[in-house]
Short mmCIF file of N, CA and C in Angstrom, two decimals:
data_model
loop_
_atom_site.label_atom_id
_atom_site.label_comp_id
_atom_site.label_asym_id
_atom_site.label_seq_id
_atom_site.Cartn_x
_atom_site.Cartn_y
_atom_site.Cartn_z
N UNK A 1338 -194.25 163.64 8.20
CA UNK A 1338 -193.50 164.09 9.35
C UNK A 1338 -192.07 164.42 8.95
N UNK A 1339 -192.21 164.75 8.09
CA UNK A 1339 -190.50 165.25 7.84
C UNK A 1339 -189.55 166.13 8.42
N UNK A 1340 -188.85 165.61 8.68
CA UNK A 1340 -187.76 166.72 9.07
C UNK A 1340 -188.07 166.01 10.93
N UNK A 1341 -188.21 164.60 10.97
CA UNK A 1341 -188.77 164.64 12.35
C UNK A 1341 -187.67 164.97 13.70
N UNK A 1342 -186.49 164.06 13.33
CA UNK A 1342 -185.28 163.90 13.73
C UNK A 1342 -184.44 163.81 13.32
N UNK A 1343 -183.38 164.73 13.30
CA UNK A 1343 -181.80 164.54 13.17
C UNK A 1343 -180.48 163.93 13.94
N UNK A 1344 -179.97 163.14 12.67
CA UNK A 1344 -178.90 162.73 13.71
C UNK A 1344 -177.96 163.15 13.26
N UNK A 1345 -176.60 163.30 13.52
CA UNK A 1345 -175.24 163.53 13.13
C UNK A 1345 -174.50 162.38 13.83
N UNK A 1346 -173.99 161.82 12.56
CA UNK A 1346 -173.04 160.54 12.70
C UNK A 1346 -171.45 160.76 11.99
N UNK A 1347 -170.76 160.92 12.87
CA UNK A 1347 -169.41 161.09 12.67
C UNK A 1347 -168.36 159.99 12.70
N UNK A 1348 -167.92 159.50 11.35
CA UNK A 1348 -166.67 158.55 11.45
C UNK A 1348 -165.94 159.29 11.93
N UNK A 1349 -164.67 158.64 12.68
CA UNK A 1349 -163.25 158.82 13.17
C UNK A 1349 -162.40 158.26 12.22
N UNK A 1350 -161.70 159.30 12.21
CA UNK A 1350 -160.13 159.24 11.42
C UNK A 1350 -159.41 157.87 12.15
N UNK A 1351 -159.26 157.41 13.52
CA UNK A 1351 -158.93 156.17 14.08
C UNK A 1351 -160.06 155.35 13.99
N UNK A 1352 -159.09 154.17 14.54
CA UNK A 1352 -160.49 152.96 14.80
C UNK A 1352 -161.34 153.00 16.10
N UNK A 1353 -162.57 152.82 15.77
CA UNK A 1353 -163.59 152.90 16.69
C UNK A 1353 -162.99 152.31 17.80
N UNK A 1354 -163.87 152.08 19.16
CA UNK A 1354 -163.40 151.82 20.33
C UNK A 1354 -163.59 150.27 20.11
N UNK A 1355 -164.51 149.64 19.25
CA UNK A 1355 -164.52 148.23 19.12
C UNK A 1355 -165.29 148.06 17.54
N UNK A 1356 -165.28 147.06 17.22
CA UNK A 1356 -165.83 146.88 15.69
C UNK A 1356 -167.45 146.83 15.45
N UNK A 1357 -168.09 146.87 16.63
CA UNK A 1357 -169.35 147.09 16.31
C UNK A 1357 -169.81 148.38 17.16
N UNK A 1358 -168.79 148.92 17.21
CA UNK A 1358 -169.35 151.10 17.69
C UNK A 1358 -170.72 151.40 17.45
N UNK A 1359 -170.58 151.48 16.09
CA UNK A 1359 -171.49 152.73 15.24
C UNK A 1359 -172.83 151.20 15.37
N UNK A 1360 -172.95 150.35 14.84
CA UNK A 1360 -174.05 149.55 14.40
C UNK A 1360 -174.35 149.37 16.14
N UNK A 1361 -173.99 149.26 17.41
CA UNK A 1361 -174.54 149.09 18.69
C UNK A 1361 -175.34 150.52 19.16
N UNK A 1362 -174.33 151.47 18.87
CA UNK A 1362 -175.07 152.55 18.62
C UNK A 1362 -176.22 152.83 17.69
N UNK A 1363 -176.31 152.62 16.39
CA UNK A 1363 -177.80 152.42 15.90
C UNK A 1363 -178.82 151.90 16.16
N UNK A 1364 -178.22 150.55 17.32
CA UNK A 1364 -179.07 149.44 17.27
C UNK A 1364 -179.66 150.07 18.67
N UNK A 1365 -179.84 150.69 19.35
CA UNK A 1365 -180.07 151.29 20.68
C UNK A 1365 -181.45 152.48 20.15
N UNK A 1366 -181.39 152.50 19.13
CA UNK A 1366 -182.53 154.06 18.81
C UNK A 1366 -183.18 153.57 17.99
N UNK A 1367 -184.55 154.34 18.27
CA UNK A 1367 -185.43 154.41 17.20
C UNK A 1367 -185.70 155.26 16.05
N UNK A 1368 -185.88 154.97 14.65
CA UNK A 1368 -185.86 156.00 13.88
C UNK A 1368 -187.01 156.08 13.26
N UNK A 1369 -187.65 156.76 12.89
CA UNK A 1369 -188.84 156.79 12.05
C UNK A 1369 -189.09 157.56 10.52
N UNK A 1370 -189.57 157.09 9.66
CA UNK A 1370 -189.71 157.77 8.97
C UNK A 1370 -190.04 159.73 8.68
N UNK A 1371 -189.02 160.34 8.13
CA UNK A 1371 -188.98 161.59 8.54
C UNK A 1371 -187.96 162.18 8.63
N UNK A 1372 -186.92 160.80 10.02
CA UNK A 1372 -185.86 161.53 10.32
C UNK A 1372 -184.65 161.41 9.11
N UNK A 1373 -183.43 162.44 9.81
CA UNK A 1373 -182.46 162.84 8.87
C UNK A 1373 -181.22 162.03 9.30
N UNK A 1374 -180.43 161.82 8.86
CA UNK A 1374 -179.12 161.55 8.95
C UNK A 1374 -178.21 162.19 8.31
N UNK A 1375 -176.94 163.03 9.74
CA UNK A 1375 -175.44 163.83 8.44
C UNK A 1375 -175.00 163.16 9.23
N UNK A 1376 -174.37 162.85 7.37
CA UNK A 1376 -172.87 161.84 8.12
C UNK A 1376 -171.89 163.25 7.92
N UNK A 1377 -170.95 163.33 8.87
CA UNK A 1377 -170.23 163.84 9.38
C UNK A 1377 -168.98 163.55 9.53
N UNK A 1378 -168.00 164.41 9.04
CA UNK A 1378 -165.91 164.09 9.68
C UNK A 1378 -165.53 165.30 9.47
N UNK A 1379 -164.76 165.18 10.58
CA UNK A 1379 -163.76 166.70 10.37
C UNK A 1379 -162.39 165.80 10.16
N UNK A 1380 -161.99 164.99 10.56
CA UNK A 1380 -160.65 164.50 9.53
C UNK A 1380 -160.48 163.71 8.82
N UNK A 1381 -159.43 163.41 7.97
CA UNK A 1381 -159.31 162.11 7.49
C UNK A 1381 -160.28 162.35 6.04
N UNK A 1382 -160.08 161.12 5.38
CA UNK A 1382 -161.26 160.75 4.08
C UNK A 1382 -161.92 159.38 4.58
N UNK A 1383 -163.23 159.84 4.12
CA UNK A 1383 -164.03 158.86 4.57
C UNK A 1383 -165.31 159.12 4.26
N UNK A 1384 -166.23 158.00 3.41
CA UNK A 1384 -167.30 158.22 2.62
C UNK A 1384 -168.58 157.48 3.50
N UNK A 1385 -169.55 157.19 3.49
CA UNK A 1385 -170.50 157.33 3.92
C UNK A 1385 -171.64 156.10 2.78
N UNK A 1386 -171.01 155.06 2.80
CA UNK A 1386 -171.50 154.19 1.36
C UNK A 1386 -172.69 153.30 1.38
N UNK A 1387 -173.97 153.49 0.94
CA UNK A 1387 -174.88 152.89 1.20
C UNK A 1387 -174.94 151.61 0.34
N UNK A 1388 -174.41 150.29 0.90
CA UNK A 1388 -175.01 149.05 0.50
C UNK A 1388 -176.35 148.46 -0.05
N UNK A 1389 -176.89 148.14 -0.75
CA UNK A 1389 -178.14 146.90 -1.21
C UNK A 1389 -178.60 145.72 0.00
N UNK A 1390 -177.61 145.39 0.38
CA UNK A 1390 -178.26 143.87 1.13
C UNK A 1390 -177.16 143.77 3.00
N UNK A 1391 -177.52 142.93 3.58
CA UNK A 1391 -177.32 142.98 4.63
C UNK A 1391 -175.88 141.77 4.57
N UNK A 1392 -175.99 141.48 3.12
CA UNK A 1392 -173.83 140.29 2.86
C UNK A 1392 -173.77 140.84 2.41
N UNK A 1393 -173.80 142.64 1.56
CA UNK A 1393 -172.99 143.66 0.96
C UNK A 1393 -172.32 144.24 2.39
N UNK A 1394 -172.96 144.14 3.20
CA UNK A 1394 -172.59 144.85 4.71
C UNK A 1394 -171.69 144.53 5.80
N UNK A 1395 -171.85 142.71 5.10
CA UNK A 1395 -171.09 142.24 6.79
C UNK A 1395 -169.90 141.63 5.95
N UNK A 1396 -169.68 141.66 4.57
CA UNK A 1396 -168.93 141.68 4.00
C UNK A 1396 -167.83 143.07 3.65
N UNK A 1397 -168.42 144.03 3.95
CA UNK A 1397 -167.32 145.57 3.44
C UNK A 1397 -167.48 145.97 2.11
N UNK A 1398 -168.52 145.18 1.41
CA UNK A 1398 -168.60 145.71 0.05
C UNK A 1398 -168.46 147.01 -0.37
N UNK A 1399 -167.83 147.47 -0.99
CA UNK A 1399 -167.41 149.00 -1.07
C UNK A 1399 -168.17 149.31 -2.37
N UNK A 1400 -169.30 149.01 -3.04
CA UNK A 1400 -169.58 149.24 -4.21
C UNK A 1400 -171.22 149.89 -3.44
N UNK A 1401 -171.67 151.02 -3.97
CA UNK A 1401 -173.08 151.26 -4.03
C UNK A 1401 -173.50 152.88 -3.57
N UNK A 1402 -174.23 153.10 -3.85
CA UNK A 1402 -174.54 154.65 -3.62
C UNK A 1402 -173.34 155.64 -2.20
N UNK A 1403 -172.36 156.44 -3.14
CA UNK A 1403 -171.34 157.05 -1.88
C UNK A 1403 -171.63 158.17 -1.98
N UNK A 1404 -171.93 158.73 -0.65
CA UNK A 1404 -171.53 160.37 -0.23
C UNK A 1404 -170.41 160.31 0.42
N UNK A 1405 -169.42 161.35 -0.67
CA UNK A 1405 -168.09 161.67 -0.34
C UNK A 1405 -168.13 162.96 0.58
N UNK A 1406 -169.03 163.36 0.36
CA UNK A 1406 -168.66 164.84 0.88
C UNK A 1406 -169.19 164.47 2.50
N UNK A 1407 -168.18 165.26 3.50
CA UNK A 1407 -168.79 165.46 4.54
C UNK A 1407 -169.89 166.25 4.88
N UNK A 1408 -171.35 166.22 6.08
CA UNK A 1408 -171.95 166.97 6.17
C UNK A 1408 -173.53 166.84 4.87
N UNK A 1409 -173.30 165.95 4.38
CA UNK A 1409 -174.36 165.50 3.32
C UNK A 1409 -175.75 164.69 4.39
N UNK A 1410 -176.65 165.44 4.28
CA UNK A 1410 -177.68 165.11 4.76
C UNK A 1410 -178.56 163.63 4.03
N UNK A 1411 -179.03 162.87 4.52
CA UNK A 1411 -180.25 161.63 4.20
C UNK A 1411 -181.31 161.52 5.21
N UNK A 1412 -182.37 161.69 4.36
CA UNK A 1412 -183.55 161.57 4.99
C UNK A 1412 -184.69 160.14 4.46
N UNK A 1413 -184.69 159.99 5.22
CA UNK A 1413 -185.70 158.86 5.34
C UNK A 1413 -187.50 158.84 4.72
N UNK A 1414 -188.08 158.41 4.15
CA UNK A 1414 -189.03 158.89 3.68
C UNK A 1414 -190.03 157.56 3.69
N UNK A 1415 -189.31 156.05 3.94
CA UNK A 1415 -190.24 155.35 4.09
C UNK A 1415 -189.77 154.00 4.57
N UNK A 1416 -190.42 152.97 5.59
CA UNK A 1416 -189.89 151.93 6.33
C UNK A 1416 -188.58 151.13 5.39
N UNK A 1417 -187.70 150.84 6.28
CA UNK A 1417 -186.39 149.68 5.19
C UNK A 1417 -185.57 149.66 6.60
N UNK A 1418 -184.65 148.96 6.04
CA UNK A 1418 -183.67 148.62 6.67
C UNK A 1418 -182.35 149.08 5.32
N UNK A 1419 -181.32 150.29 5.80
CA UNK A 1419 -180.31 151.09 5.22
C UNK A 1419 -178.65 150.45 5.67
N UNK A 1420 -178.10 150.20 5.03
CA UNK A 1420 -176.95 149.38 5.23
C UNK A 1420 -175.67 150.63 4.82
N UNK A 1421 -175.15 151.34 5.84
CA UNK A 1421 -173.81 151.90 5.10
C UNK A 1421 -172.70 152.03 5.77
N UNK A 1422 -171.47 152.06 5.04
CA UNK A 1422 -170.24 152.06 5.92
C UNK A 1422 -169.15 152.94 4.68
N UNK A 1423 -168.17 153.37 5.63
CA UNK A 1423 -166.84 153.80 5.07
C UNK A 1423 -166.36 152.72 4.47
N UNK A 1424 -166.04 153.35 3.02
CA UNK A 1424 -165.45 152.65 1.69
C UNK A 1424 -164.42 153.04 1.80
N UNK A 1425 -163.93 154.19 2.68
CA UNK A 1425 -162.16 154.25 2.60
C UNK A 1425 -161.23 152.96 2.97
N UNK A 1426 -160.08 152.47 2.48
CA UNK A 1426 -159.61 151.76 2.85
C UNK A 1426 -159.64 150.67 3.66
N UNK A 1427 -159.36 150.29 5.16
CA UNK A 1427 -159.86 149.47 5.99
C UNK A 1427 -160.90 149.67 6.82
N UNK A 1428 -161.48 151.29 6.67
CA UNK A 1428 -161.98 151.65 7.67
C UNK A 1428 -163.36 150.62 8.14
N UNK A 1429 -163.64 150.15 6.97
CA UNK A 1429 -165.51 149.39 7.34
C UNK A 1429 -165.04 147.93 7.68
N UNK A 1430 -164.03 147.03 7.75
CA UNK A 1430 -163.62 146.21 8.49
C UNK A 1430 -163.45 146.19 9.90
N UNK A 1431 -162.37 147.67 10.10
CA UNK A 1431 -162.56 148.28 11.41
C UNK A 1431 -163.51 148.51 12.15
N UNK A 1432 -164.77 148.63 11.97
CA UNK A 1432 -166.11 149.09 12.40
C UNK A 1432 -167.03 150.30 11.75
N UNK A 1433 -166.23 150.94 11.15
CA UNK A 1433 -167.20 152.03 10.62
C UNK A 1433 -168.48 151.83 9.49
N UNK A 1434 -169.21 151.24 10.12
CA UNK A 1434 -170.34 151.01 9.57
C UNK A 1434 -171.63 150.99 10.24
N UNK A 1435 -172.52 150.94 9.82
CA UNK A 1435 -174.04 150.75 10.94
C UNK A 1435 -175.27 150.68 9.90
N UNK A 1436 -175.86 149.96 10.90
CA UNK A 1436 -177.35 149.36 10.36
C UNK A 1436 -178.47 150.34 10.28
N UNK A 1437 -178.98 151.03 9.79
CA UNK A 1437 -180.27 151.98 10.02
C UNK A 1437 -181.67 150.99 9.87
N UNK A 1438 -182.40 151.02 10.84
CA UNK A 1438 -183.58 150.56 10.46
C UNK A 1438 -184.84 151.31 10.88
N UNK A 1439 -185.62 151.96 9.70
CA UNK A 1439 -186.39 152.99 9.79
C UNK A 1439 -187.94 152.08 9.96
N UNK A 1440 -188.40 152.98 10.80
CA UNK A 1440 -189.36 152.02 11.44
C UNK A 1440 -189.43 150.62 12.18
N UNK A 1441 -190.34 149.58 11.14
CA UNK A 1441 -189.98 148.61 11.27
C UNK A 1441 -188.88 147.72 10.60
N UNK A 1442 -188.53 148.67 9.77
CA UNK A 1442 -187.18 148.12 9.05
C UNK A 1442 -187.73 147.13 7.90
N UNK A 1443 -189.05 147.18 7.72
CA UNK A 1443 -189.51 146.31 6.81
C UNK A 1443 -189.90 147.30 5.12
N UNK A 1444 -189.34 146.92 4.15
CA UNK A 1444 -189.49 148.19 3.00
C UNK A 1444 -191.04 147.89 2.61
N UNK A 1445 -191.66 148.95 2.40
CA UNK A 1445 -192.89 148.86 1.80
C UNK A 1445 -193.03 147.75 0.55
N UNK A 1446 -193.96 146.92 0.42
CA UNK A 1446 -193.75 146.02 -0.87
C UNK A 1446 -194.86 146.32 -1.52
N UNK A 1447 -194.67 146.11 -2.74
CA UNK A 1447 -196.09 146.22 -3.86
C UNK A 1447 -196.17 145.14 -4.69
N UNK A 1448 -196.76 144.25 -3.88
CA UNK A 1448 -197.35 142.83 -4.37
C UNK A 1448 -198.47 143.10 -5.02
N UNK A 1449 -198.03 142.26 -6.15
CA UNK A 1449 -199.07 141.99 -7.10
C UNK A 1449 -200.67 141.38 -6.32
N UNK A 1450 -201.50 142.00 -7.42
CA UNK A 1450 -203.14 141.77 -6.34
C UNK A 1450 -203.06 140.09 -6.34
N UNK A 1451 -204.02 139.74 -5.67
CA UNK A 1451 -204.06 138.33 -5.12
C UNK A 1451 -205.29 137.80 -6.42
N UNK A 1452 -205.01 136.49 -6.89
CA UNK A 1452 -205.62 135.66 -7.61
C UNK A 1452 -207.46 136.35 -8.03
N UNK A 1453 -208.03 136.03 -6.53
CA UNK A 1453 -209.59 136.51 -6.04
C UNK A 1453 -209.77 138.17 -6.71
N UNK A 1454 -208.65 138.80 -6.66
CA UNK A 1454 -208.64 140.44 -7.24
C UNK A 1454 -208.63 140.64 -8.55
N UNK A 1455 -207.65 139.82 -9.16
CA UNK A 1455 -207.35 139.70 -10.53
C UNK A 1455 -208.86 138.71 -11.18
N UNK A 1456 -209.29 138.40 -10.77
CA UNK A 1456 -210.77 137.50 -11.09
C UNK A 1456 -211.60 137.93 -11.34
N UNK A 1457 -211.95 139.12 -9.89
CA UNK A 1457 -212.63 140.28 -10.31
C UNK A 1457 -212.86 141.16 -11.32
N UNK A 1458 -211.42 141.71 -10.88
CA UNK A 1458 -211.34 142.74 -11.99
C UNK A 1458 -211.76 142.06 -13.49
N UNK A 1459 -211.04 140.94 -13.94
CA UNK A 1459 -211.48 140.52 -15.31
C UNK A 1459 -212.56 140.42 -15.29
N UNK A 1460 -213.69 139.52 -14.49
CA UNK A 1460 -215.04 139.61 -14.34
C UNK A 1460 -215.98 141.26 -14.94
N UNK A 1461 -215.49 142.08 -13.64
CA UNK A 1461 -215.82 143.25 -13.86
C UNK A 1461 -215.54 143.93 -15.77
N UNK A 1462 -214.47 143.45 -15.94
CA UNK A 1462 -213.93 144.12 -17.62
C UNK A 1462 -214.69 143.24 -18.85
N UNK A 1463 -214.91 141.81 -18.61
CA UNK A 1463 -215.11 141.06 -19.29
C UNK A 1463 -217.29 142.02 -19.45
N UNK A 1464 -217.71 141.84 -18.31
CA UNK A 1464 -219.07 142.60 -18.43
C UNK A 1464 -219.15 143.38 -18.52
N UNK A 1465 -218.34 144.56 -18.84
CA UNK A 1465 -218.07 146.09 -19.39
C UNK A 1465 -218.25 145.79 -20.70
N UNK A 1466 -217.24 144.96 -20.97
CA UNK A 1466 -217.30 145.06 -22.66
C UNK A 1466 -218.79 144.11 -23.22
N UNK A 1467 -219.03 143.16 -22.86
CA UNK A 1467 -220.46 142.61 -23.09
C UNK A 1467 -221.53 143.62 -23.33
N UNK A 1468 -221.46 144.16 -21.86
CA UNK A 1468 -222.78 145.24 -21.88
C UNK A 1468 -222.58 146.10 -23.35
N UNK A 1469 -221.31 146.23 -23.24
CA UNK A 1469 -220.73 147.85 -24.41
C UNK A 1469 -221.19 147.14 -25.71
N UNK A 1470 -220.87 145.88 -25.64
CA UNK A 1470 -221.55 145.19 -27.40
C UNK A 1470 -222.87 144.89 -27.57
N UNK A 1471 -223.24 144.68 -26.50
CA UNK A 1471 -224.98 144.71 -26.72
C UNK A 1471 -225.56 145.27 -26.76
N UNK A 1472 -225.48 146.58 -26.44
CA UNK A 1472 -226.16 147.56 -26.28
C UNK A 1472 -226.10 148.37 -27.86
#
């Protein structure tokens, strides 16, 4: 479903109307895998910085994947929870930050097969090669 929904999210050159703006505003919508996000400014400098963890976030960590440029599109491609805020100066103390959570906000995991699978399979390999020597 790509390309499902777009949003345009614009920091302000001032401080938000309160420190949780942008993340009350995220927290109100649903997003799904598909949709897009431009971050967006017509003034000021101000980056668009995607965090690792959810204490890179509520901390201001300014370190981790930045789009500087305004108007830079992100699209979503599979369930997580996306952490980013303005690395300019004070701005992500101030509020400029927000939570994305795509879908269920839960990231796809790839757990190792379970004990009973791995049993199998050796089972299955162990009588591959038997058969292959006896024969």
């Amino acid at each position: 479903m790509a390309g499902r929904l777009s949003f345009t999210v614009g920091f302000l050159i001032v401080a938000s109307p309160n420190s949780s703006y942008y993340e009350d505003w995220a927290s109100q919508k649903t997003f799904q895998i598909g949709d897009s996000f431009v971050f967006n400014w017509t003034t000021g400098t101000h980056t668009a910085t995607e965090v690792s963890t959810r204490e890179e976030y509520d901390n201001c960590t300014k370190m981790g994947i930045i789009l500087v440029d305004a108007g830079v599109t992100v699209t979503f491609n599979a369930n997580g929870t996306h952490y980013f805020l303005c690395s300019e100066g004070t701005h992500c103390e101030q509020g400029q930050k927000m939570v994305i959570k795509i879908g269920d906000g839960i990231a796809p995991s790839f757990a190792a097969p379970s004990l009973a699978a791995a049993a199998a399979l050796s089972a299955l390999f162990f009588s591959t090669v038997a058969i292959f020597f006896l024969n």
